[in-house]
Short mmCIF file of C-alpha atoms and ligand atoms in Angstrom, two decimals:
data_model
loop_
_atom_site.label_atom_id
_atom_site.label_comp_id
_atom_site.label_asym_id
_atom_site.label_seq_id
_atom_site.Cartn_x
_atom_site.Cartn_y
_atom_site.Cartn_z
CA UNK A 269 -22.94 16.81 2.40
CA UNK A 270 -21.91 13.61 3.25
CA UNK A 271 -19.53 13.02 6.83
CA UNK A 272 -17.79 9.96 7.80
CA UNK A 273 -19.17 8.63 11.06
CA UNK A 274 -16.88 5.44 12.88
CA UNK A 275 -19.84 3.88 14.51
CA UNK A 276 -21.07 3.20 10.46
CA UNK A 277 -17.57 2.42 9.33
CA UNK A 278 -17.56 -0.35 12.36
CA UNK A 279 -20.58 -1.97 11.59
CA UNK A 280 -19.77 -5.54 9.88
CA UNK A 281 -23.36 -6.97 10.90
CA UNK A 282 -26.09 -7.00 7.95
CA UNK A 283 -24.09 -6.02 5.43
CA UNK A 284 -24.08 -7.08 1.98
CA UNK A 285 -21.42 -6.42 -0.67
CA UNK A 286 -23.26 -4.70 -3.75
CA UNK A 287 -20.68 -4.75 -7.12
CA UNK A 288 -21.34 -2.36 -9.90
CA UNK A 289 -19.42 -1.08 -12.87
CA UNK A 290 -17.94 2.26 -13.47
CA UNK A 291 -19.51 5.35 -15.48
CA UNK A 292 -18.64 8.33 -16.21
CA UNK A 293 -21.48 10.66 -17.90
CA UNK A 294 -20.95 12.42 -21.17
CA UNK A 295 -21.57 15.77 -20.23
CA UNK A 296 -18.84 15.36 -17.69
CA UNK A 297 -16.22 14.73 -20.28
CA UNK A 298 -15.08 18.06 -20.81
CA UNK A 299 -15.25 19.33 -17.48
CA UNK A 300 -11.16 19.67 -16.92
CA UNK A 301 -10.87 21.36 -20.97
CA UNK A 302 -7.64 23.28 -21.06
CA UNK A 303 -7.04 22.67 -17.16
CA UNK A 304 -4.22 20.72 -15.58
CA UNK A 305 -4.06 18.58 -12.16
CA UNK A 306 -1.49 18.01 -9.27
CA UNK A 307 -2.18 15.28 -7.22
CA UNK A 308 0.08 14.54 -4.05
CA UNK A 309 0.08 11.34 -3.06
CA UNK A 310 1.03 9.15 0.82
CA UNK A 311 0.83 5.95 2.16
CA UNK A 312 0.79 2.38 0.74
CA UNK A 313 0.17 0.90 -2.19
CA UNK A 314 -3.33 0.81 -1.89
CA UNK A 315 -3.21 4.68 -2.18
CA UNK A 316 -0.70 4.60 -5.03
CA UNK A 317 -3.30 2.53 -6.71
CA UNK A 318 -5.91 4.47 -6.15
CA UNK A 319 -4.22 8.03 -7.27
CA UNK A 320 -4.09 5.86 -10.97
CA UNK A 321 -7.62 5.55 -10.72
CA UNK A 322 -7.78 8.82 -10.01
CA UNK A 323 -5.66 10.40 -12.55
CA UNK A 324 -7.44 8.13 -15.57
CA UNK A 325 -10.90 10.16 -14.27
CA UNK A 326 -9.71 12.76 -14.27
CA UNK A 327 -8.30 12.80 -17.77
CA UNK A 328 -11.36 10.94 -18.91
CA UNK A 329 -12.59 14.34 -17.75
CA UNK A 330 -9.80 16.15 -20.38
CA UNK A 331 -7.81 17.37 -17.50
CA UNK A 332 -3.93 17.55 -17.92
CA UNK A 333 -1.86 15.99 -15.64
CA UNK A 334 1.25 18.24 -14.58
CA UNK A 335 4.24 17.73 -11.55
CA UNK A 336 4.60 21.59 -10.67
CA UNK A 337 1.62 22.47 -7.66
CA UNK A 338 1.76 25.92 -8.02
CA UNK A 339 0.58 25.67 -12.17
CA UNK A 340 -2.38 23.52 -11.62
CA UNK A 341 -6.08 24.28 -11.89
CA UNK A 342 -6.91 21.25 -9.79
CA UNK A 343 -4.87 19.72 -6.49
CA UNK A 344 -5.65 16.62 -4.90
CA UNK A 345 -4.23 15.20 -1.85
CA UNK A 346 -4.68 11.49 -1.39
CA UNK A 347 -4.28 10.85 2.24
CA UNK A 348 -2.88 8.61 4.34
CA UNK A 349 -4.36 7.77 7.83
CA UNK A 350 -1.99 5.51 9.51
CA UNK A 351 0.71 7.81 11.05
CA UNK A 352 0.39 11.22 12.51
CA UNK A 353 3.21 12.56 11.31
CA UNK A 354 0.98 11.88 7.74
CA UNK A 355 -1.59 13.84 9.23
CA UNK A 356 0.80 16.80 9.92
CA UNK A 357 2.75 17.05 7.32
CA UNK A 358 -1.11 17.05 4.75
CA UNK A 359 -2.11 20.01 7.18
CA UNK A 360 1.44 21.72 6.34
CA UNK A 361 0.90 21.60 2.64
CA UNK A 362 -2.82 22.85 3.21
CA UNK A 363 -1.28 25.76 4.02
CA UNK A 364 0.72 25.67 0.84
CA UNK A 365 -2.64 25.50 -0.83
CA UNK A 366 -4.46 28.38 0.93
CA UNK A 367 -1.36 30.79 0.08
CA UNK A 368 -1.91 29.50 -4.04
CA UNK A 369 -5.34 30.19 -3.48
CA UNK A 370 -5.07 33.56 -2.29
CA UNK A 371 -3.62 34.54 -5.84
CA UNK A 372 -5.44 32.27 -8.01
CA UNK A 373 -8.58 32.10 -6.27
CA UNK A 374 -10.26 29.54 -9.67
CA UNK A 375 -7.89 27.00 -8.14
CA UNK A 376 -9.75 23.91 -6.94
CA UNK A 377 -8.38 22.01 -4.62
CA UNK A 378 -9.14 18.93 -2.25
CA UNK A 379 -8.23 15.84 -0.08
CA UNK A 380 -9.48 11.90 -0.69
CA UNK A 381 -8.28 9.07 0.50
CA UNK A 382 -8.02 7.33 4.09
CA UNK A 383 -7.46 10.86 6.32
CA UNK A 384 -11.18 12.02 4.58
CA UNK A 385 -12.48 9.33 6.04
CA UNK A 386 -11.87 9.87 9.73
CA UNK A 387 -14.64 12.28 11.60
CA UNK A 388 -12.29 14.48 13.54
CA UNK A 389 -10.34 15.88 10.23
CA UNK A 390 -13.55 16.31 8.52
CA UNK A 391 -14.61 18.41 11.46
CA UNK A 392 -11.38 19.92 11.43
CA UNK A 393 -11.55 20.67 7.75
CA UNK A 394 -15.47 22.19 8.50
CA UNK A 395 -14.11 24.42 11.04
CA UNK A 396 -10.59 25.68 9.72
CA UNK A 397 -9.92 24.69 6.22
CA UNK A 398 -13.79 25.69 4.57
CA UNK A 399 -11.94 27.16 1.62
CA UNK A 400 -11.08 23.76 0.53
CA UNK A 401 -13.62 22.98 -2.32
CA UNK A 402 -13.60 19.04 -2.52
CA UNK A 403 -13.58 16.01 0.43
CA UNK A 404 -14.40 12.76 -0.43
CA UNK A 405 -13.42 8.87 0.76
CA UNK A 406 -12.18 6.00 -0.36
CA UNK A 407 -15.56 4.62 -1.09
CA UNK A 408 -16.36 7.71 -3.26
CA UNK A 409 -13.15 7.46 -5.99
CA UNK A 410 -15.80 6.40 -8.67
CA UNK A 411 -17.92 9.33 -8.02
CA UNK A 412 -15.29 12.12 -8.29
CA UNK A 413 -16.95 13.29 -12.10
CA UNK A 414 -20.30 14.32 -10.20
CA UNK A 415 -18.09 15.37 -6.88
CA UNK A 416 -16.25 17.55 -8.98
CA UNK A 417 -18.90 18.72 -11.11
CA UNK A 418 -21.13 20.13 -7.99
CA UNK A 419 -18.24 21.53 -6.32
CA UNK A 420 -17.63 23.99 -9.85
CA UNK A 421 -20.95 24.84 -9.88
CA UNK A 422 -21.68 25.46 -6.24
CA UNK A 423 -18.56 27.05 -5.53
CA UNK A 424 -18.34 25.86 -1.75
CA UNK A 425 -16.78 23.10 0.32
CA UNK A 426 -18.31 19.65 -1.39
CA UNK A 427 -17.75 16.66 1.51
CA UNK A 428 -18.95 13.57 0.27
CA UNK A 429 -17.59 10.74 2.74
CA UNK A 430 -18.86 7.12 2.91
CA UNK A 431 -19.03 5.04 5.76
CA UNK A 432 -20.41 1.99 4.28
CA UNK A 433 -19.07 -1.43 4.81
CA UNK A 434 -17.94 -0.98 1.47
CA UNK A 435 -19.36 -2.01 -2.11
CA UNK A 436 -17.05 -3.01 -5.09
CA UNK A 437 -17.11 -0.88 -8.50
CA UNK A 438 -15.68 -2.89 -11.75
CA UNK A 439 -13.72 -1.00 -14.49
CA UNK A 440 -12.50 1.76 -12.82
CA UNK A 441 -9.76 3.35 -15.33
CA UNK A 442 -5.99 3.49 -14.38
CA UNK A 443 -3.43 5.39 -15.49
CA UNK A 444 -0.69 2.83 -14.40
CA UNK A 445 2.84 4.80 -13.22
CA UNK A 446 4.86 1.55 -14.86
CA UNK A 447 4.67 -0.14 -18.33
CA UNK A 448 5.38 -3.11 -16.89
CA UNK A 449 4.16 -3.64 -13.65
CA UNK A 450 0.73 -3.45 -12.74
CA UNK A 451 -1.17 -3.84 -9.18
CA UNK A 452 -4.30 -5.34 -9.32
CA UNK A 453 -6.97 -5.01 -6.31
CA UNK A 454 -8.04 -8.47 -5.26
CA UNK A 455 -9.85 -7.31 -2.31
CA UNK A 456 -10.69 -4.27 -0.08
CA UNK A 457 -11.04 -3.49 3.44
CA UNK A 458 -10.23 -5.70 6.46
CA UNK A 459 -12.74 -7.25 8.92
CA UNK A 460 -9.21 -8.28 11.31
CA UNK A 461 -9.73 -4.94 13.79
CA UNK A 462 -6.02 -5.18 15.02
CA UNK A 463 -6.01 -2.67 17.80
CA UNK A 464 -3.87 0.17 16.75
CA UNK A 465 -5.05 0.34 12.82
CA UNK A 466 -7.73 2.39 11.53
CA UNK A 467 -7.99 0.52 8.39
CA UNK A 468 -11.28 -1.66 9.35
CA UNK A 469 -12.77 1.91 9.67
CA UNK A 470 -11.44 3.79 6.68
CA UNK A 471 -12.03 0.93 4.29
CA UNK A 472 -14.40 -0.89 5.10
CA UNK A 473 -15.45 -4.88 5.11
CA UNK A 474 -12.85 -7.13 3.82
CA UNK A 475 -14.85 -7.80 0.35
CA UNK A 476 -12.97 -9.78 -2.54
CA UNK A 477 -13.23 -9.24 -5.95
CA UNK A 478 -15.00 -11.51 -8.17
CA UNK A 479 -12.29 -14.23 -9.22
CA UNK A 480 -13.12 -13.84 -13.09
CA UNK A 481 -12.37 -10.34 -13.23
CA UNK A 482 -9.40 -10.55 -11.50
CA UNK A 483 -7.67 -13.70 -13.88
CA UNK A 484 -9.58 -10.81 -16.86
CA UNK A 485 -8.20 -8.09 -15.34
CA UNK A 486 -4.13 -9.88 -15.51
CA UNK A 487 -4.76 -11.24 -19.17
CA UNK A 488 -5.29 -7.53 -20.52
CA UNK A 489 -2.33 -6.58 -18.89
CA UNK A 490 -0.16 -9.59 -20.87
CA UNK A 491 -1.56 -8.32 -23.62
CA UNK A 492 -0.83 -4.68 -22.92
CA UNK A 493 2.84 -6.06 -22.43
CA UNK A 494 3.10 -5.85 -18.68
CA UNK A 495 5.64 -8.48 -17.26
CA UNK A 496 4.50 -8.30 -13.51
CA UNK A 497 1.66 -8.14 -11.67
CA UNK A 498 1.25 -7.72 -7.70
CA UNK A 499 -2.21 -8.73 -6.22
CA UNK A 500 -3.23 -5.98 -3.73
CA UNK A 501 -4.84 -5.90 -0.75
CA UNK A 502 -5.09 -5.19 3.38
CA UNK A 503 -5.18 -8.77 3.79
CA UNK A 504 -4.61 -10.53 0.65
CA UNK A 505 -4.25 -14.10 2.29
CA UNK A 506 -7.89 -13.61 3.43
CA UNK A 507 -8.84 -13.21 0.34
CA UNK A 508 -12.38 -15.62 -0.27
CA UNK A 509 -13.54 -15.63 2.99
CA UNK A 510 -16.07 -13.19 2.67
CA UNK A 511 -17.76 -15.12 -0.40
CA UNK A 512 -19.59 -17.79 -0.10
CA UNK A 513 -17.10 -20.24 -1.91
CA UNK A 514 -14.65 -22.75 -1.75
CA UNK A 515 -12.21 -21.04 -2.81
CA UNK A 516 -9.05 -18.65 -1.57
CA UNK A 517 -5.60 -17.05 -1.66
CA UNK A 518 -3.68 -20.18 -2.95
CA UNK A 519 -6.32 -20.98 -5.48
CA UNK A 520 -6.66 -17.46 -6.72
CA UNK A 521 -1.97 -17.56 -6.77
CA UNK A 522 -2.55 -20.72 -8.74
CA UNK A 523 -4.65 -19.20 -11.37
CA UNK A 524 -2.92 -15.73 -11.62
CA UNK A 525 -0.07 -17.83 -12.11
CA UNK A 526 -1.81 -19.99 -14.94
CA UNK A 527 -2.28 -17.00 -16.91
CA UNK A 528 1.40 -17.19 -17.66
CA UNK A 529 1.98 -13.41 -16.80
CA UNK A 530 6.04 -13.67 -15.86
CA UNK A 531 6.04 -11.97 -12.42
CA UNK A 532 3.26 -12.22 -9.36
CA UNK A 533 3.60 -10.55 -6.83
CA UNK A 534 1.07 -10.43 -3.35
CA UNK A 535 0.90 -7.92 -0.18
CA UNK A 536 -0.15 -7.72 2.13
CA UNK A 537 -0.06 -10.75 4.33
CA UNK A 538 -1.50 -11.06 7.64
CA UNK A 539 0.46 -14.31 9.35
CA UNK A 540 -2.87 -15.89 10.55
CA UNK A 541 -4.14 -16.43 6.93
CA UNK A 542 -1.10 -17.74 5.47
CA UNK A 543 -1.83 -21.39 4.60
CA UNK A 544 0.37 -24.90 3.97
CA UNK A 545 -1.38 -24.73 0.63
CA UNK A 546 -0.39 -20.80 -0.29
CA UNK A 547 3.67 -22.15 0.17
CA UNK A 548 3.23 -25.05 -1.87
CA UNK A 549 1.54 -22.64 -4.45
CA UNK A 550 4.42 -20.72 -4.61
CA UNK A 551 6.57 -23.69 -4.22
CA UNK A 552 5.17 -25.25 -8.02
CA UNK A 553 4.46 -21.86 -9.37
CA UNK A 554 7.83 -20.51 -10.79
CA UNK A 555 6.79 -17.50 -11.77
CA UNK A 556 5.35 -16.55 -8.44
CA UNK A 557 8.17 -14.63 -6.66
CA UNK A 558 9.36 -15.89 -3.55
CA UNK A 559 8.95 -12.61 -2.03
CA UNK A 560 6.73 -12.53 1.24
CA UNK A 561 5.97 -9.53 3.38
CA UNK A 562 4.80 -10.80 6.49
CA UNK A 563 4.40 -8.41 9.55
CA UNK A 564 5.19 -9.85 12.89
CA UNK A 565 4.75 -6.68 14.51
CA UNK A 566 6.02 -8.11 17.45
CA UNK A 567 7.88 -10.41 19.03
CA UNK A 568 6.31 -10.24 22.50
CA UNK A 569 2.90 -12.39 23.05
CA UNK A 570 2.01 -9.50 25.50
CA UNK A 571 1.96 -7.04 23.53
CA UNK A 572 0.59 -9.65 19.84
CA UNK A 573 -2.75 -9.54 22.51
CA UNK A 574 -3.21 -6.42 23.28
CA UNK A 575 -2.60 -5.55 19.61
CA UNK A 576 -5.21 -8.10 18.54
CA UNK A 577 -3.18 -9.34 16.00
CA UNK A 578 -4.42 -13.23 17.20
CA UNK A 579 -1.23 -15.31 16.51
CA UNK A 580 1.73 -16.31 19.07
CA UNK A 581 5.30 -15.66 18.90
CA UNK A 582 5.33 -19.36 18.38
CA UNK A 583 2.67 -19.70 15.53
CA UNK A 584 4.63 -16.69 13.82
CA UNK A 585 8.25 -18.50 14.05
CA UNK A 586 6.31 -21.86 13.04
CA UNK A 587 5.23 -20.37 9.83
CA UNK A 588 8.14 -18.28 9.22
CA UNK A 589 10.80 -21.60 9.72
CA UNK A 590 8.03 -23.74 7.46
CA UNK A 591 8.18 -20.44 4.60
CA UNK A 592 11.83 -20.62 4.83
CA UNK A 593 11.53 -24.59 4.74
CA UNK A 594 9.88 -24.71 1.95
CA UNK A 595 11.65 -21.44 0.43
CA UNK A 596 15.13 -21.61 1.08
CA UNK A 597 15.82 -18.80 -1.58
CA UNK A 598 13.11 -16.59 -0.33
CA UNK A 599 13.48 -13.18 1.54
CA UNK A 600 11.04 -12.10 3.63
CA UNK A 601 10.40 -9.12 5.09
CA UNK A 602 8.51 -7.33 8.20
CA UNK A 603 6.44 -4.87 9.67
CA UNK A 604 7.52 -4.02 13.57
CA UNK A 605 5.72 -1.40 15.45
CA UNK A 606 7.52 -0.33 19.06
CA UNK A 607 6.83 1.72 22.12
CA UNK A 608 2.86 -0.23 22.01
CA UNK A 609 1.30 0.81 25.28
CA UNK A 610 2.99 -1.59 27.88
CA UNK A 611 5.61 -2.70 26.13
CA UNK A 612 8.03 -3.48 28.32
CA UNK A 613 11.75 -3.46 28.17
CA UNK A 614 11.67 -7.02 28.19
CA UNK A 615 8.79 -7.26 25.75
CA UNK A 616 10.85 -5.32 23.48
CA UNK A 617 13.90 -7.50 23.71
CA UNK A 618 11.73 -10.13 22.74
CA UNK A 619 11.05 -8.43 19.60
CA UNK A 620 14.75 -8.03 19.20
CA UNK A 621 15.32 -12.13 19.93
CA UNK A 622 12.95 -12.70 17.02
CA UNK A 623 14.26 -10.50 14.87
CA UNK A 624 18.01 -12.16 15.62
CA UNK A 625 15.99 -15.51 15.01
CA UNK A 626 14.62 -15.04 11.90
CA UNK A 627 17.13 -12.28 10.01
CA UNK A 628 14.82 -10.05 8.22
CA UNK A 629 15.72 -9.11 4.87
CA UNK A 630 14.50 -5.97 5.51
CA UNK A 631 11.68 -4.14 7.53
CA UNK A 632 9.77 -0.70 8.21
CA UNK A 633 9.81 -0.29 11.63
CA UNK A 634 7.33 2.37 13.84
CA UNK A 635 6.74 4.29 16.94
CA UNK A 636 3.56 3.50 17.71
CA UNK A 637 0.92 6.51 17.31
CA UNK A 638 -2.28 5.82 18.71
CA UNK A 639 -4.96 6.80 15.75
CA UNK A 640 -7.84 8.43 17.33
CA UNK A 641 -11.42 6.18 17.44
CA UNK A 642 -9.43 2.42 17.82
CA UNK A 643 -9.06 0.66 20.70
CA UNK A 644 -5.03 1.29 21.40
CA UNK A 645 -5.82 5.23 21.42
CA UNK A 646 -8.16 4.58 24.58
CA UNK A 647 -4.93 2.52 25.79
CA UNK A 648 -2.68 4.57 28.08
CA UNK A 649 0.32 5.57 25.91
CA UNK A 650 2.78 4.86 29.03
CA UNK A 651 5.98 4.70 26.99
CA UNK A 652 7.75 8.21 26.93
CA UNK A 653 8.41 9.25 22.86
CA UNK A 654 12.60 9.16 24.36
CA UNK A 655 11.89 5.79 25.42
CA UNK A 656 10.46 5.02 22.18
CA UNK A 657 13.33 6.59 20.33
CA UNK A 658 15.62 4.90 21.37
CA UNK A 659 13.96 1.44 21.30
CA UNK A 660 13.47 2.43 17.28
CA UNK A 661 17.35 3.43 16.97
CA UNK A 662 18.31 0.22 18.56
CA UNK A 663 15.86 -2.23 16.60
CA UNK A 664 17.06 -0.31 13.13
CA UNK A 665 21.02 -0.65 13.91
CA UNK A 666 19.69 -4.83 14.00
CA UNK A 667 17.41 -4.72 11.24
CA UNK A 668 20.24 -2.95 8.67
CA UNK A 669 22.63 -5.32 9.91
CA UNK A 670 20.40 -8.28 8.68
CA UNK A 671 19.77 -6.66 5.19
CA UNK A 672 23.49 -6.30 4.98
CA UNK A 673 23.67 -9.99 5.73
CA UNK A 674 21.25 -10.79 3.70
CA UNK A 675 22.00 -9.01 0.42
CA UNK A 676 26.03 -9.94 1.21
CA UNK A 677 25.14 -13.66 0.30
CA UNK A 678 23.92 -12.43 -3.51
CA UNK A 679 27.53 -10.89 -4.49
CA UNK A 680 29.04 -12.76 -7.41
CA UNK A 681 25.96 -14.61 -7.93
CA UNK A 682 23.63 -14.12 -11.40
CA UNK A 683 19.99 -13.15 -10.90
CA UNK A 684 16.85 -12.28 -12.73
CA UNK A 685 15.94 -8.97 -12.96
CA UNK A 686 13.04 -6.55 -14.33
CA UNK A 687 14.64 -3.66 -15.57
CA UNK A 688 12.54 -0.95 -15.28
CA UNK A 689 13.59 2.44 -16.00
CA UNK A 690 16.69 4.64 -15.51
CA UNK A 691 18.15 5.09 -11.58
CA UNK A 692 16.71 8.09 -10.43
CA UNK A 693 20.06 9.36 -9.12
CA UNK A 694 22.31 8.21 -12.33
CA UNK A 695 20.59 8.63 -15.44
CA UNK A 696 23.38 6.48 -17.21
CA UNK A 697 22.57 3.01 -14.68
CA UNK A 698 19.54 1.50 -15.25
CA UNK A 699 17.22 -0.10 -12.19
CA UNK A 700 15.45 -2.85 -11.40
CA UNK A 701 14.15 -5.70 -9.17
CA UNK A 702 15.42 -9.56 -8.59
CA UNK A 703 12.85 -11.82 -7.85
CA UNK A 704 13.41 -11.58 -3.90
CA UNK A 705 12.85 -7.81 -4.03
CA UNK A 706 16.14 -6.41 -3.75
CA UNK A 707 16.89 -3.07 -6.16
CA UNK A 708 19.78 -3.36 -8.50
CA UNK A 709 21.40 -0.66 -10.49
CA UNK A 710 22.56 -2.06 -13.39
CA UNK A 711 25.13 -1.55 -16.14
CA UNK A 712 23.37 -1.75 -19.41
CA UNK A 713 21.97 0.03 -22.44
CA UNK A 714 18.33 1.39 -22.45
CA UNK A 715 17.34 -1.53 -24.78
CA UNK A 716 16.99 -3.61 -21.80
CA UNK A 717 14.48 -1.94 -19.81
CA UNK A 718 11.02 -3.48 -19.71
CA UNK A 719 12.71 -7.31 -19.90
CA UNK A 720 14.16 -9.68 -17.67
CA UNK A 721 17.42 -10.10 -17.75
CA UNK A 722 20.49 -12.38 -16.17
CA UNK A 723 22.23 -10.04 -13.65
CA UNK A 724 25.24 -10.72 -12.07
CA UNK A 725 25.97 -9.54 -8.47
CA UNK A 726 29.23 -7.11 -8.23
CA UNK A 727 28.55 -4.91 -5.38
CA UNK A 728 26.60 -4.54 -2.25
CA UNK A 729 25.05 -1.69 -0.26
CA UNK A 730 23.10 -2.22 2.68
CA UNK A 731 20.14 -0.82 0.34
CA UNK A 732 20.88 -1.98 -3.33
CA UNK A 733 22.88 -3.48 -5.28
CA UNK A 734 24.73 -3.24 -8.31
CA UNK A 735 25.12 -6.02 -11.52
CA UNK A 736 25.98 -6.33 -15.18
CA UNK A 737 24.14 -7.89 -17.22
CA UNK A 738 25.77 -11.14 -18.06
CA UNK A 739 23.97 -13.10 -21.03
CA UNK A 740 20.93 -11.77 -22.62
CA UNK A 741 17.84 -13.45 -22.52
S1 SF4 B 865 -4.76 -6.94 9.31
FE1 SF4 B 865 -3.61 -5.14 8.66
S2 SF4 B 865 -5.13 -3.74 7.76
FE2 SF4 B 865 -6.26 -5.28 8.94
S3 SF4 B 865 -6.56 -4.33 10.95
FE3 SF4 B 865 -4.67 -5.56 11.10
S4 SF4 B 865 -2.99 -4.14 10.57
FE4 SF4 B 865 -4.94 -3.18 9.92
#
């Protein structure tokens, strides 16, 4: 058994970065014969990605991949740690699990991902949930064939958590979700330690991926007929700073762009990082999108210290007015995370002045929720969860009345679009993406999805859009 342990996860002296490639033995192969897996996933992207890995293992392993819980030999949760409510709703569908289990006791079942690698739900899971046969962490994806393996042959609880600083594994399969657009992990982890996120701990060191595999890794996917790719990572503008070389974020844009792969995408920025040279990247690069998530968090310099997040109000609206500079046609979007612990009600306003300063195209806004072993949960959480309430309610009735504004100016207009599948709630409109981000159901006949086509503008919702397609590319 191996248990996550913070003070490990912490640790960012001494460490070095060890990269190896993926392998899967041959007497694993057949392990999932004849068996199917559910796998739930939350979170961000990151996890998204990583439940592709984690499918393509397991089906190197024969298993069957199926969308119906209650039929599956094998369920996986992949786990988000940033929220509570994550954390509650994961224990509400363990019971869900235990129930299935009760009747079809051969059913394996298990949870990875970031909530694995936090010490008090592995305790939790030692103490309460010990009929749950697999744990392991986000360091441990590539291991899952041997995981899996002991866990079927012991037939008890199999915890194997990392808390290493992190290494990086090459050629880890992926069962991609889209045909034609692909993330790609440019780095892991995040050495930034903002106060209230856990990610420094459940993923490790910031370490960047080796430049040539990354350009490698976005020339298989032109050739596998993928039209976009978005580089992934906690901090992607930080990307390069761990390696000892002269080279970062805008150089890596530059080449990915090079490639001549039609769409790139990048998240997740962290303002600090974001260079002169990264918008002037963008700037010459058409086919980078000029598309920028860029959490401000807040707009009070109070509460930017206390959440460690080590820019100004200022510095943030100096880079935002030289991104929109630069980008005219650019939307950008924001995190925004309110009730912190001493945020007053005229820190707050502040964060509703910047947000009436810079007119978000869009933004996920929080409560905060202190996340048990950072520094904000030893904060006192002073703001009552009314208080908070309503600060969210008000901040939400401004945000949707910016991505009103904002997708009001694209009516009439013609814009490129990836179509990319059906609407899920019309199975006669098809769906896609502009450039800037914005969903558009679409008019058209199945023959367009998986291109890029000219869209014209005929109706706004505060959420989408819809178009016709107006001259075919
Ligand atoms: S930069 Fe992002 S991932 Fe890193 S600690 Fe801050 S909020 Fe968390």
């Amino acid at each position: 058994m191996k248990k996550p342990n913070f003070d490990f996860a912490r640790n960012r002296k001494d460490t070095s970065v060890e990269t190896s490639e993926y392998i899967i033995a041959e007497n694993l192969k057949n392990i999932g014969q004849n068996k199917k897996y559910f796998i739930k996933t939350y979170g961000c992207q990151m996890n998204e990605h990583d439940t592709e890995n984690i499918k393509a293992i397991l089906e190197q392993m024969s298993y069957t991949e199926i969308d119906k819980m209650e039929d599956a030999d094998l369920i996986l949760l992949n786990t988000c740690a940033i929220r509570e409510n994550v954390h509650d709703k994961v224990f509400g569908y363990l019971g869900r699990i235990k129930h299935l289990k009760q009747t079809k006791p051969h059913v394996v079942a298990g949870i990875c991902g970031c909530m694995a690698q936090e010490e008090s739900v592995v305790d939790k899971i030692l103490s309460k949930y010990k009929w749950l046969d697999i744990v392991f962490g986000t360091h441990n994806i590539h291991d899952l064939p041997n995981i899996l393996d002991k866990a079927l042959e012991k037939k008890e609880l199999e915890v194997q958590v990392l808390s290493i600083a992190g290494n990086i594994i090459e050629g880890i399969p992926a069962k991609r979700v889209s045909k034609y657009k692909a993330w790609v992990n440019i780095m892991y982890g995040c050495d930034k330690f903002c106060t209230y996120c856990i990610v420094p701990y459940t993923r490790g060191k910031q370490r960047s991926r080796d430049k040539e595999s990354i350009i490698n890794e976005v020339k298989n996917l032109i050739n596998q007929g993928y039209l976009e790719v978005t580089l992934l990572g906690q901090n992607v503008n930080a990307y390069g700073k761990d390696l000892d070389v002269s080279y970062g974020m805008a150089e890596l844009l530059k080449e990915v762009a090079l490639t001549g792969i039609k769409r790139v995408r990048f998240v997740t920025s962290h303002p600090w990082d974001f260079t002169d040279e990264m918008i002037e990247v963008i700037k010459d690069n058409k086919n980078i999108m000029p598309y920028i998530h860029l959490p401000v968090q807040s707009g009070s310099n109070n509460i930017l210290k206390l959440m460690g997040r080590r820019y100004t109000r200022e510095k943030y609206l100096e880079l935002f007015d030289k991104i929109k500079k630069a980008l005219p046609y650019s939307s950008i979007t924001t995190d925004i995370i309110v009730g912190f612990p001493n945020e007053t009600e005229s820190d707050f306003n502040e964060t509703l002045e910047l947000v009436n300063t810079c007119k978000f195209d869009s933004a996920f806004t929080f409560v905060f929720s202190p996340r048990e072993g950072t520094p904000a949960a030893k904060m006192v959480d002073n703001i009552s969860l009314v208080e908070k309430e309503n600060r969210l309610q008000e901040l939400n009735i401004l945000i949707n009345k910016y991505s009103k504004e904002a997708n009001d100016k694209y009516l009439g207009k013609t814009v490129p679009v990836l179509i990319e599948d059906y609407s899920q709630k019309n199975k006669n409109i098809l769906m896609g993406y502009t450039d800037t981000m914005k969903l558009v159901n679409i008019v058209g006949d199945s023959k367009y999805i998986g291109t890029i086509q000219n869209v014209k503008i005929t109706d706004i919702k505060t959420w989408s859009m819809d178009g016709e397609i107006v001259n075919e590319l």
